[in-house]
Structure formats: C-alpha cells, structure tokens
Short mmCIF file of C-alpha atoms in Angstrom, two decimals:
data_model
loop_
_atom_site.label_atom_id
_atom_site.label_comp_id
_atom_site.label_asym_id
_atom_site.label_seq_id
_atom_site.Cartn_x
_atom_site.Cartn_y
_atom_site.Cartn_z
CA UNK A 144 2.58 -15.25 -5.55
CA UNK A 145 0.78 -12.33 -7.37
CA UNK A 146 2.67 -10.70 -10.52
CA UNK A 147 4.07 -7.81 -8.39
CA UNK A 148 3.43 -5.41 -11.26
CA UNK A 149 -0.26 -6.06 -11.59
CA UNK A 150 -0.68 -5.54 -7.77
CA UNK A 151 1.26 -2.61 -8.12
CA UNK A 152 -0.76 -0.80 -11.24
CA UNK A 153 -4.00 -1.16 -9.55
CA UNK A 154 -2.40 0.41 -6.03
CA UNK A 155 -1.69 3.18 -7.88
CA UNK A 156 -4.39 3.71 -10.38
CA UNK A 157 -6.33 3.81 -6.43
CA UNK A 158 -4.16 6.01 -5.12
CA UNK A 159 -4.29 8.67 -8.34
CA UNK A 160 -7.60 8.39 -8.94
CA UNK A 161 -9.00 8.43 -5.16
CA UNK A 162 -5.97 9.13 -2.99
CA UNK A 163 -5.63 5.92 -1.61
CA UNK A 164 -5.10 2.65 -2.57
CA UNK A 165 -8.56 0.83 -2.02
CA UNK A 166 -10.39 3.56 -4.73
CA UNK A 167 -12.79 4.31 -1.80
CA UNK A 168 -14.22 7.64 -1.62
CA UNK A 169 -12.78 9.46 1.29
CA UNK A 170 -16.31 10.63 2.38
CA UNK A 171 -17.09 6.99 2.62
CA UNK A 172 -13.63 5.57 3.93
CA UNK A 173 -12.74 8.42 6.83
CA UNK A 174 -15.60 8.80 9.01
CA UNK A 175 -14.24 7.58 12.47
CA UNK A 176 -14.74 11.51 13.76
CA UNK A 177 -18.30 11.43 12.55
CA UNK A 178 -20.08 12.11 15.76
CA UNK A 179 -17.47 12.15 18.01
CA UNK A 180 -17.57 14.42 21.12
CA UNK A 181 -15.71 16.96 22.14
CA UNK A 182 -14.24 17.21 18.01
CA UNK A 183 -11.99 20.47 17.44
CA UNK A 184 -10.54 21.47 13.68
CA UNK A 185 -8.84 24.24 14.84
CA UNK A 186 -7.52 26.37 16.33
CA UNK A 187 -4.92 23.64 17.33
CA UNK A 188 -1.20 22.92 17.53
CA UNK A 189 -0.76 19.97 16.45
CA UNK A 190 -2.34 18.32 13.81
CA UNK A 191 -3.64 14.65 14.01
CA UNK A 192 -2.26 12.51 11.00
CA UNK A 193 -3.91 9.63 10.85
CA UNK A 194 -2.75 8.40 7.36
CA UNK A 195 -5.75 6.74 6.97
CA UNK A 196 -4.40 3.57 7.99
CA UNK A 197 -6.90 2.38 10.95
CA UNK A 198 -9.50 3.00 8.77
CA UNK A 199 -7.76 0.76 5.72
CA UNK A 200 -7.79 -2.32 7.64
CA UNK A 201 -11.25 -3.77 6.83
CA UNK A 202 -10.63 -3.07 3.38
CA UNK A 203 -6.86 -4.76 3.48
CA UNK A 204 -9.11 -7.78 5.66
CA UNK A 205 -12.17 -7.71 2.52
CA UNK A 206 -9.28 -7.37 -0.13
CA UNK A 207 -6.82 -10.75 1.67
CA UNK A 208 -9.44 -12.59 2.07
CA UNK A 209 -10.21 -12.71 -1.90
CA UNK A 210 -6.45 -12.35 -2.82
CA UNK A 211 -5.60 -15.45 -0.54
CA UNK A 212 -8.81 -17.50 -3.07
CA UNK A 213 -6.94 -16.37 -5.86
CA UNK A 214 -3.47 -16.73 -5.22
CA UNK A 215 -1.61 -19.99 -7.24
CA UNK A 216 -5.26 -20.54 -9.10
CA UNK A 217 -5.64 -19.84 -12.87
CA UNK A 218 -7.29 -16.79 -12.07
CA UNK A 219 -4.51 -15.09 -10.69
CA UNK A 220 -3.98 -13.66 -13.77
CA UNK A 221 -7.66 -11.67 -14.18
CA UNK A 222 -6.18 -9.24 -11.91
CA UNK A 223 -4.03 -7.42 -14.25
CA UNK A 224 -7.40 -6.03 -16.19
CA UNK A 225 -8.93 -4.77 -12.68
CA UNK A 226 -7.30 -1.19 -13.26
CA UNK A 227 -9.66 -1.22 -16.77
CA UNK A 228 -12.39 -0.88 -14.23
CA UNK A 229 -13.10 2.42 -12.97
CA UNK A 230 -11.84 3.53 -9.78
CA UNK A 231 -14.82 3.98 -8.28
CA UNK A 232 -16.49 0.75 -8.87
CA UNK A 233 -13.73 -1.03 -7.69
CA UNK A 234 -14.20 0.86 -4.35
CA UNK A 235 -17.81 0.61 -3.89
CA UNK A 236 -17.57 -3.33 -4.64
CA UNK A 237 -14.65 -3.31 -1.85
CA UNK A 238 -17.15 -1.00 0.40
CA UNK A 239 -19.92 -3.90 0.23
CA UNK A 240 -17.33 -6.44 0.98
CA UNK A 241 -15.91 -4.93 4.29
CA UNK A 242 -17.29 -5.85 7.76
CA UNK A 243 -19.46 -3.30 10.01
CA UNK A 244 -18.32 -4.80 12.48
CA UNK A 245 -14.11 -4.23 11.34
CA UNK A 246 -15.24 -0.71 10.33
CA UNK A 247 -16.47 0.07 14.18
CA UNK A 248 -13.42 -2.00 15.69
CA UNK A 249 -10.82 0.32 14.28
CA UNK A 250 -12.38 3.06 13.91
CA UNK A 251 -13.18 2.81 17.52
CA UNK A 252 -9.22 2.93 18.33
CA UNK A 253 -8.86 6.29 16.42
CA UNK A 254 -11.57 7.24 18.90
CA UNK A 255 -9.86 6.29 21.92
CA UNK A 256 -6.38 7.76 20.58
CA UNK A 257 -8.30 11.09 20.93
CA UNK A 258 -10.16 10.67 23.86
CA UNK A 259 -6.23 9.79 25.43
CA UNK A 260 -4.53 13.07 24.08
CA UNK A 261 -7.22 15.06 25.01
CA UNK A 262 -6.61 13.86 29.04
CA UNK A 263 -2.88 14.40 28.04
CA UNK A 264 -4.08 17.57 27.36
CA UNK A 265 -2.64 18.00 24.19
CA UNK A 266 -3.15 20.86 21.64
CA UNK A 267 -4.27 19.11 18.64
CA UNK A 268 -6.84 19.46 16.10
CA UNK A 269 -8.40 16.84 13.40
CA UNK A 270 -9.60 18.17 9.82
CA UNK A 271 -10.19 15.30 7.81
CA UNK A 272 -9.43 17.13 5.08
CA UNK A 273 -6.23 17.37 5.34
CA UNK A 274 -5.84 13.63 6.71
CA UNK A 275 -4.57 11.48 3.44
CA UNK A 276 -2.97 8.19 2.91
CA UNK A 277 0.77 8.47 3.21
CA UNK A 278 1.66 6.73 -0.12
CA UNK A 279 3.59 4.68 1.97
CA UNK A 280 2.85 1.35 0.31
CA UNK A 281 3.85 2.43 -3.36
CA UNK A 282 7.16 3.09 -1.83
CA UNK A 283 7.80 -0.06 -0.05
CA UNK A 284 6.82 -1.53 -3.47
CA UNK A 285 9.01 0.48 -5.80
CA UNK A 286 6.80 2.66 -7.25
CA UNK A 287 8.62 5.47 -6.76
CA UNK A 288 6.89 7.86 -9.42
CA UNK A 289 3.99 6.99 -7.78
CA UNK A 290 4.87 7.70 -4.51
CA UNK A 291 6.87 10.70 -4.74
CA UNK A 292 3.98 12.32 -6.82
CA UNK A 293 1.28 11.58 -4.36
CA UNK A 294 3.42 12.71 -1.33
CA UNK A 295 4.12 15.79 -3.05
CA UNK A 296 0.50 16.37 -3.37
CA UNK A 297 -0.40 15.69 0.66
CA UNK A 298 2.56 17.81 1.82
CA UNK A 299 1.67 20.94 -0.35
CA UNK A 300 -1.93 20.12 1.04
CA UNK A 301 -0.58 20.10 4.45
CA UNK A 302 2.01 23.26 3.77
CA UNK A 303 -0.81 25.52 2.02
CA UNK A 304 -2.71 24.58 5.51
CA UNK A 305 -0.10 26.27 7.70
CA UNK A 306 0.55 22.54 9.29
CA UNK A 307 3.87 22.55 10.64
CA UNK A 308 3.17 19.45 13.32
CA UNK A 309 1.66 16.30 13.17
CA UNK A 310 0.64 13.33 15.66
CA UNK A 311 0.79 10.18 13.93
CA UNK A 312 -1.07 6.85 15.11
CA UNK A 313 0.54 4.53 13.05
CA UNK A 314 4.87 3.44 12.18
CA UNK A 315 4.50 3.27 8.73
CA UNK A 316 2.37 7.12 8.36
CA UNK A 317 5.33 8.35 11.49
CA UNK A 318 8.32 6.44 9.08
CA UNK A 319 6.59 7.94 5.85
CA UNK A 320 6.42 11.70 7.19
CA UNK A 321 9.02 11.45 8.86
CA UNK A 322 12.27 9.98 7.31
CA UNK A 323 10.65 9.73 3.42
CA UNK A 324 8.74 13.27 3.15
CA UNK A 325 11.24 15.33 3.66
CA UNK A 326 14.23 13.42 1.29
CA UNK A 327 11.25 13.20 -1.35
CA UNK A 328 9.09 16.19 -1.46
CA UNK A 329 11.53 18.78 0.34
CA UNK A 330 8.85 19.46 3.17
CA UNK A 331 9.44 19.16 6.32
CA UNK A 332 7.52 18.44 9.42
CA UNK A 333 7.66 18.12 13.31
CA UNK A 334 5.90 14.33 13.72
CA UNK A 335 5.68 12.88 16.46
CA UNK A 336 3.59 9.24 17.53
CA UNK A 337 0.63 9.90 19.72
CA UNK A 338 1.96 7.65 22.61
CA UNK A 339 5.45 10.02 22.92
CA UNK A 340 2.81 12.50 24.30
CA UNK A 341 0.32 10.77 26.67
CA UNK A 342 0.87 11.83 30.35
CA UNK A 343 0.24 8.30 32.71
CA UNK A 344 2.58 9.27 35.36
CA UNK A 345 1.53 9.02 38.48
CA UNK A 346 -2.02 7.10 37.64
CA UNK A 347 -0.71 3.35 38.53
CA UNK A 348 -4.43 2.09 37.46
CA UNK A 349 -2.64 -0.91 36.19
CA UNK A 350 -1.17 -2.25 39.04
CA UNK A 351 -1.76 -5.99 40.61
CA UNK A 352 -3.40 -6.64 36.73
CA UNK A 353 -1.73 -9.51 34.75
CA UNK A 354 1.11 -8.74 32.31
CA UNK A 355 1.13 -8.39 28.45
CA UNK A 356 3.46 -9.24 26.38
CA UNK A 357 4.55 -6.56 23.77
CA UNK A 358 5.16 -7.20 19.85
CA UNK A 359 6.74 -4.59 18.21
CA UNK A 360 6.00 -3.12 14.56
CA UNK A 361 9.45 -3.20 12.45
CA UNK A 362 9.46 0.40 11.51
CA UNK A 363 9.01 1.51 15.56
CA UNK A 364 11.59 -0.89 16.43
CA UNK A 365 13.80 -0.55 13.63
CA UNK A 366 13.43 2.01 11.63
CA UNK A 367 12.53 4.66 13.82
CA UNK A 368 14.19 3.24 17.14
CA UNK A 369 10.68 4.13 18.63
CA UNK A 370 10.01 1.51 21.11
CA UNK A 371 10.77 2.51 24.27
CA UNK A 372 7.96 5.09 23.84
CA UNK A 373 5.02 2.66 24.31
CA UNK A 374 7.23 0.73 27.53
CA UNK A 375 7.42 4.10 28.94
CA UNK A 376 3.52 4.50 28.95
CA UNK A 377 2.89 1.11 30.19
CA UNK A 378 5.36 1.54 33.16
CA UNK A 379 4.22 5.13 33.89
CA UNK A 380 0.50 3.30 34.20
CA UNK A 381 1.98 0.43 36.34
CA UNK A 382 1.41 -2.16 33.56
CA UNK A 383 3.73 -5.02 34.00
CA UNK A 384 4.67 -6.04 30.44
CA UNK A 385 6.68 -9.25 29.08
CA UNK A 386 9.66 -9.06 26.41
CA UNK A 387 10.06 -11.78 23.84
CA UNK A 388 13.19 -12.43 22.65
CA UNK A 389 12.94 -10.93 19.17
CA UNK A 390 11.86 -7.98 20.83
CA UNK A 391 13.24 -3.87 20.21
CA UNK A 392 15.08 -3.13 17.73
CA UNK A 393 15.30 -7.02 16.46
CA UNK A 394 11.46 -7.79 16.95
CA UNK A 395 10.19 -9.98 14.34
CA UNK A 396 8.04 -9.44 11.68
CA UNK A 397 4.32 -10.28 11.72
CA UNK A 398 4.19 -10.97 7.49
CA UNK A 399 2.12 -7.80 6.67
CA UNK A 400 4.10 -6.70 4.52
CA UNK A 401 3.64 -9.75 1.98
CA UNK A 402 -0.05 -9.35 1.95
CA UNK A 403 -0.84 -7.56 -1.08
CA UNK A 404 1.95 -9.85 -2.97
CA UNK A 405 1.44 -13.40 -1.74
CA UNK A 406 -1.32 -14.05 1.36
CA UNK A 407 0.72 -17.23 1.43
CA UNK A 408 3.97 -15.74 2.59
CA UNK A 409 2.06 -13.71 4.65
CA UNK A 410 1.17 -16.95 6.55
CA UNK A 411 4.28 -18.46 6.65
CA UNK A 412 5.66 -15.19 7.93
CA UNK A 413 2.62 -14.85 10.65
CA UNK A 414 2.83 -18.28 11.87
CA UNK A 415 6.44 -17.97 12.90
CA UNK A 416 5.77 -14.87 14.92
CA UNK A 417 2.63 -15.97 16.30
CA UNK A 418 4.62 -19.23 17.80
CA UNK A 419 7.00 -16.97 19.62
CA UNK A 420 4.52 -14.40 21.26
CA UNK A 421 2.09 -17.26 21.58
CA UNK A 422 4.88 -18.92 23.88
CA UNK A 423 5.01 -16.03 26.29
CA UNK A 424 1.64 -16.97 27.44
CA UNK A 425 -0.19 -13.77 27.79
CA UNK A 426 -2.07 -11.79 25.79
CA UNK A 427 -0.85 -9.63 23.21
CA UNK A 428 -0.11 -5.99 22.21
CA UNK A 429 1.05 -4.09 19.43
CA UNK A 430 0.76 -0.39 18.18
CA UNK A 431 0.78 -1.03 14.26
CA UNK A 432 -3.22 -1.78 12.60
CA UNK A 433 -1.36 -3.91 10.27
CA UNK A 434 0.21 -6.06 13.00
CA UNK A 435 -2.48 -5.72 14.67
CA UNK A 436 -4.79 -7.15 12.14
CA UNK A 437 -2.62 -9.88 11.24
CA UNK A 438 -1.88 -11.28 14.94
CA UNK A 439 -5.76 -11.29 15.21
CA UNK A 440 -6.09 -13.31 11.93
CA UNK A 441 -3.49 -15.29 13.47
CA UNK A 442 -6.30 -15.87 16.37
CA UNK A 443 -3.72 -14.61 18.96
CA UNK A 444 -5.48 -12.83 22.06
CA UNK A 445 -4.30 -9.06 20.68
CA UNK A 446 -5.51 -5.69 21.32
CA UNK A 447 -3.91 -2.25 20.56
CA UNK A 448 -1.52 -0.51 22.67
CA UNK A 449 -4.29 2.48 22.44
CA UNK A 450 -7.71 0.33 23.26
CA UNK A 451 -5.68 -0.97 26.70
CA UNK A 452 -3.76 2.11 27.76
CA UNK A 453 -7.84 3.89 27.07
CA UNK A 454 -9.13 1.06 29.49
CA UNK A 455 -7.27 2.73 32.23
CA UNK A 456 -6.71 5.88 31.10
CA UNK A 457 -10.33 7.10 28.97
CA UNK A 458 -13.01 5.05 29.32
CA UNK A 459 -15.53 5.26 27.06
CA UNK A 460 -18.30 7.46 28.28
CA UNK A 461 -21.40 5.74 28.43
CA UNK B 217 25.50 -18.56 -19.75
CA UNK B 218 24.36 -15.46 -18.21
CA UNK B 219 26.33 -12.11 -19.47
CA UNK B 220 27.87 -9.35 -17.54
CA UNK B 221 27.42 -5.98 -17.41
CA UNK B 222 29.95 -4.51 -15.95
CA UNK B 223 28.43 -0.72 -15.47
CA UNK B 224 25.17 -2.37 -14.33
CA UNK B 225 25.99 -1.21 -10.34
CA UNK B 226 26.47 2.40 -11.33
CA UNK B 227 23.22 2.07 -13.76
CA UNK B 228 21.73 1.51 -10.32
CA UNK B 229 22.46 4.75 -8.39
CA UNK B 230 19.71 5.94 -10.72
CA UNK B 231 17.59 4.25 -8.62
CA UNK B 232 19.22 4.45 -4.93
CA UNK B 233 21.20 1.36 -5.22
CA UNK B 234 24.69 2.83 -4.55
CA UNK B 235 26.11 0.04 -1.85
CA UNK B 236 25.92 -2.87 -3.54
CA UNK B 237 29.59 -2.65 -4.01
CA UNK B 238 30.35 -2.22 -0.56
CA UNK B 239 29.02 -5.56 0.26
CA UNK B 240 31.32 -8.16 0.98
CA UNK B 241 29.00 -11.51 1.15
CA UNK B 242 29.37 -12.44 4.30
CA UNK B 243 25.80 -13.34 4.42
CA UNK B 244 25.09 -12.42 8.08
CA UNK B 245 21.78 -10.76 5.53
CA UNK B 246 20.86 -14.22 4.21
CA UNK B 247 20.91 -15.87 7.92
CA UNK B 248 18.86 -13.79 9.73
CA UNK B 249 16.15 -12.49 6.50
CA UNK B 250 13.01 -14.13 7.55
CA UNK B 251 12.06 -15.87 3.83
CA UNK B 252 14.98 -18.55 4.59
CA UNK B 253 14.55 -18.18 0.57
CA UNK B 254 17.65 -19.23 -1.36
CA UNK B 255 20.59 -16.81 0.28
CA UNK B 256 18.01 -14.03 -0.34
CA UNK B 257 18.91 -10.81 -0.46
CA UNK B 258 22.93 -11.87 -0.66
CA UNK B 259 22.17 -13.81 -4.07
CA UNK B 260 20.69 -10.59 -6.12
CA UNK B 261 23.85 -8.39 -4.27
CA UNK B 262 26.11 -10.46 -5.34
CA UNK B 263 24.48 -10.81 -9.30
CA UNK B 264 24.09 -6.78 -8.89
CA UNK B 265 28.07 -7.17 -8.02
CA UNK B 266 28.99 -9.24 -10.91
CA UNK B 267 26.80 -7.43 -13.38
CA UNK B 268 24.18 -10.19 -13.86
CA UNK B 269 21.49 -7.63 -15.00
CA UNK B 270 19.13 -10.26 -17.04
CA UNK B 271 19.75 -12.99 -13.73
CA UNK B 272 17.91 -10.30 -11.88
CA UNK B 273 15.12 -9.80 -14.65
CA UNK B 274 14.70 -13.41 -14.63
CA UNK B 275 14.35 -13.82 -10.96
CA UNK B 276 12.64 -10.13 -10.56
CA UNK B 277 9.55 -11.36 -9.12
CA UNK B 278 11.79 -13.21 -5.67
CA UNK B 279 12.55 -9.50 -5.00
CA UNK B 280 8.76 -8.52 -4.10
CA UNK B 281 8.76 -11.40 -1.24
CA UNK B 282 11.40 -9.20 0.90
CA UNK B 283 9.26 -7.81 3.83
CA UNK B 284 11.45 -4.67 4.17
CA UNK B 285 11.63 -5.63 7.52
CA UNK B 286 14.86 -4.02 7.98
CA UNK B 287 16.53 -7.19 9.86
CA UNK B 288 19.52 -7.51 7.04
CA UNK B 289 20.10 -3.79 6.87
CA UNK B 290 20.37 -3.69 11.10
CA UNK B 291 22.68 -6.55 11.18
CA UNK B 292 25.05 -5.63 8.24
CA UNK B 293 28.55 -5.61 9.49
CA UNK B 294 29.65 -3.55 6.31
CA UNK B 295 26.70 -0.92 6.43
CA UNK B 296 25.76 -2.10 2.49
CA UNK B 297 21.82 -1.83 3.77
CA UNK B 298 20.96 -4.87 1.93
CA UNK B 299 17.22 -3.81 2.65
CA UNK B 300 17.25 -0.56 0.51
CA UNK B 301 19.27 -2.54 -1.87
CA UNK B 302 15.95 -4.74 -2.66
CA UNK B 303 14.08 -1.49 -2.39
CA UNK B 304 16.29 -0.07 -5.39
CA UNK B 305 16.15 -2.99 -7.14
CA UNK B 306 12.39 -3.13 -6.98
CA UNK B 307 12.37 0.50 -8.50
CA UNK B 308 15.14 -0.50 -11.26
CA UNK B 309 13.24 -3.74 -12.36
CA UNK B 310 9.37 -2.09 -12.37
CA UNK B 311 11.00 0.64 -14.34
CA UNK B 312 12.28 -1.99 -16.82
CA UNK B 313 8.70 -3.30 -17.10
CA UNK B 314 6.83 -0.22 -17.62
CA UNK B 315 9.25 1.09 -20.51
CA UNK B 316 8.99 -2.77 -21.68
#
C-alpha cells in the first residue's frame, strides 16, 4: 500500500493545476465529440455531464499499471516528489503512456450514449467547456479542501452558464452532483443518469437473444438506490437479464476504489467479485467505466450497459 | 499504554464524524466490510469511542483501504454510518498531516 498522503498531494496538485486529476490538458483529454455527427451546444435543455470519467479510464489503466510495479518495492517512496514536477509534464508523460486503442474504446461509449438520447429524443446539448471532472475522488479520499474548492469552481462555471439540468453517464459524477454539490457548494441542480431517460418501450429487439447478467456500481445501487433504472431499459428492450446474489442495493464491490491506494487490494477486491458474476455464466454488464474497466482487467466477458442497449437501439452508422 | 482523550469524538464533528457515539459495536459493519481486515471499520469506532486519538494516528494509513462501498453504512442496525465515519476520519487524520 501507497502512503495515502502522497497519492493524495499529487491528485490534487492535478486537479488545481489542470482540473483533473491526471494533469492532462483538457484539449488533449476530452475529445470524444470531436467529429461526431449530428453535435448540438445549444440551444438545449439539458446539459450532458460527462464528468470526464469515460475519458479518465486509459489514463487510470496507464497510471495502475505502473502503480501496481511500484507498490511494496523500495521505490514506492519516489512518488511523494512527483508533485515537484510540473503539472504538465506529468500529463504529457501519462498521454504517451495511454492506449489508442483504450482512448477509442471509451470514448466510443460516450458516443453511443448520445447517439441513444438523441432516438430518445431528448433535449440535450454538449459544450465541452463546461464538462469538468467532478472532484469526486478527492472527496472519497478526504481531501475535503480540495474538493470543496474545485466543486465550487465547476458549479459557478455551470451556474454563470444558465445550466440548471444535467444528464450524467457515470454513479460517481450522478452521486457527486447530486447528493455532494449541493451540501458543499450551495448549488443546486436537476441530474439525472442518461439511462432514466432512454425510451425502449415497445422495440423488443432483444428478444430470443441470450441473457446477461448485471453487476451493479455501489453508488447506483447504494447510494443513489438507482438500479432499477438500467433493469427497466433492458426489460422495455426484451433483454432477459440474470441477478447475482449480491445484486441491488447489496451488490458487491468490484475493488476500484482501492486503485489509486494499493493495486493489490484492488485485486483481492476484484477477484472476489469476478468469482461470483463469473459463476452466473453469462456475460457481463455494468454502467460504471470504473467497474467496467476493472471487470475487463479481471478478463471477465463485460461490456457497458450503453455499448449493448446501442447494439439494439443506435447502431453505429456506417 | 495508549492515552485517552476524552473530547476527541466532539473534536471530530469538525470534520463530519458526529455518530461515532451512537455506535454500539455490534459489528454487523466488521462482518459484512469486504477487507475481512482486523474488525475494520468497528476497531477505529470503537478507539474514536474511547478517545484513542494517537491509536488512530498510528494505524491512519488502514483507514485509506475502506472502499466506501457503503455495505457497513446500509447494514447498520443503529444508523452510526460507519462508512462516513472512515470518510471523517480520513479528513481528521490528512488534516493532522498537513499541519504536521
């Protein structure tokens, strides 16, 4: 295990310096919507929140896979000087060390999340300026200050913008803006997950296919008592869909979580969940890119909620 | 021998902590937190309990293996939310460190 603290300084050097916790510039770290047909900023109603997270996970895969080297050696240690370096050198060497190939995978679901609201005819818009990083990991790590002054910063952003709703892709943006925002920065807005508004009903593409089984992120099942949204889309498309016992409101944690502290846990945590949705026998979904990304490191069969429900729903056009 | 403080669970609400007394160690939290780490969270509720402020210094790094899963605080017959317990803690000890 890491020394919390150092792990901890450098996360938020990132996020004051850059706005998020990688020190990637967001030019070079947000560019899912590049190119993407069919792209409104406004007007809109709603506006799309991604919290940057999709987009974070080949950095958190680049930034594991050296942590999970260092972790227990004697350089363990070194990493308390990496907030001497600047900022932006720590994010271009992170850049270098992320996959293409991760980059296009995720970004691609961000894609298909607005290729399916768009059928569901939804008012939304996307300005990537005004799409930041929730600050949600300083929080979960106790760096309050930290947190509270970044959030402060994205919801005055948001308010000076006129935003008054946002679609969220992800549990720990929806928990963030949702529950956190308005007990720490005093604004408040109407957030709601991307998958409470996708119309399926009466589609049934999904019928006769063979069942999933569904792992659900803590913060949807817990936190936010969301889960029943994503069931509800999966019925509504005639998806038959298989519960594991830790499952709801008790699902079980897939280790994320421990990542930036100790990859170790992390595995630990990660094998114990991947034995019980492994056991179910059929391949895997989720609605969390952290989840996500671990069950796949896990080398589970797992895709997100968003990529299947798009299968039926928005395919790609070619 | 460890010393007490005895105002060290009201030096807490500082920092969110303000259920630790509520707690009545039970440790439903312990049996279903999925470290299975040494009666984790109950042990640093029950040290926040008894005042054992430099017990939790010691042992201040166990507290960033907690997942915040949210499992303890769910299950909690006594509504203490052991998980936002940690949470505070976390806030209380890297507050210690930076004035350190």
């Amino acid at each position: 295990m890491f020394n919390p603290t150092d792990i901890i300084d450098l996360l938020a050097a990132n996020v004051r310096q850059t706005r998020n916790p990688f020190g990637v510039r967001p030019s070079r770290f947000n560019t899912w919507w590049r190119g993407l047909s069919g792209f409104t900023r406004r007007p809109g109603d709603a506006l799309l929140f991604t919290g940057l997270m999709y987009q974070a996970i080949p950095y958190i895969n680049a930034t594991t896979r050296y942590l999970e080297r260092l972790e227990g050696s004697s350089w363990a240690g070194c990493l308390r000087w990496g907030r001497l370096v600047p900022a932006s050198l720590r994010g271009r060497g992170l850049s270098v060390l992320t996959s293409g190939a991760d980059r296009k995978k995720f970004n691609g679901i961000l894609q298909t999340i607005c290729r399916l609201l768009r059928q569901s005819e939804v008012n939304f818009f996307y300005h990537p300026e005004m799409d930041f990083y929730s600050g949600i990991l300083l929080y979960d790590l106790g760096d309050q200050d930290g947190f509270v002054r970044h959030a402060r910063f994205v919801a005055r952003t948001l308010q000076l913008h006129g935003v008054r709703k946002v679609i969220t892709v992800d549990p720990h943006t929806t928990y963030a803006l949702k529950e956190l925002y308005p007990r720490y920065t005093g604004a408040s807005f109407e957030v709601q997950p991307y998958f409470s508004l996708l119309q399926c009903r009466g589609s049934e593409r999904g019928n006769g296919k063979p069942p999933v089984v569904l792992h659900d992120p803590c913060f949807y099942g817990r936190y936010l008592e969301l889960s029943e949204g994503p069931r509800r889309v999966l019925r509504d498309l005639g998806l038959e869909y298989v519960e594991v016992r830790n499952c709801g409101e008790f699902t079980s944690c897939c280790g994320g979580p421990a990542e930036s502290v100790s990859p170790a846990l992390n595995r630990e945590i990660l094998g114990r969940r991947a034995a019980e949705l492994k056991a179910a026998a059929a391949p895997v979904v989720t609605f969390c890119p952290i989840c996500l990304a671990n069950l796949l490191k896990a080398g589970l069969p797992v895709e997100d909620l968003a990529s299947l429900v798009g299968r039926y729903l928005a395919p790609e056009e070619k | 021998m460890a010393l007490v403080d005895p105002d060290f669970a009201a030096e807490l609400k500082a920092y969110g902590v303000d259920t630790a007394l509520d707690c009545f160690n039970c440790g439903t939290c312990a049996a279903i937190c999925p470290l299975n780490f040494e009666h984790f969270p109950r042990k640093m509720i029950r040290y926040v309990q008894v005042g054992a402020k430099q017990k939790i210094l010691q042992q201040a790094q166990d507290l960033w293996r907690c997942l915040h899963c949210g499992l303890c605080t769910r299950t909690c017959p006594r509504q203490a939310n052991p998980g936002e317990l940690i949470l505070g803690l976390r806030r209380y000890v890297l507050a210690q460190f930076r004035r350190a």
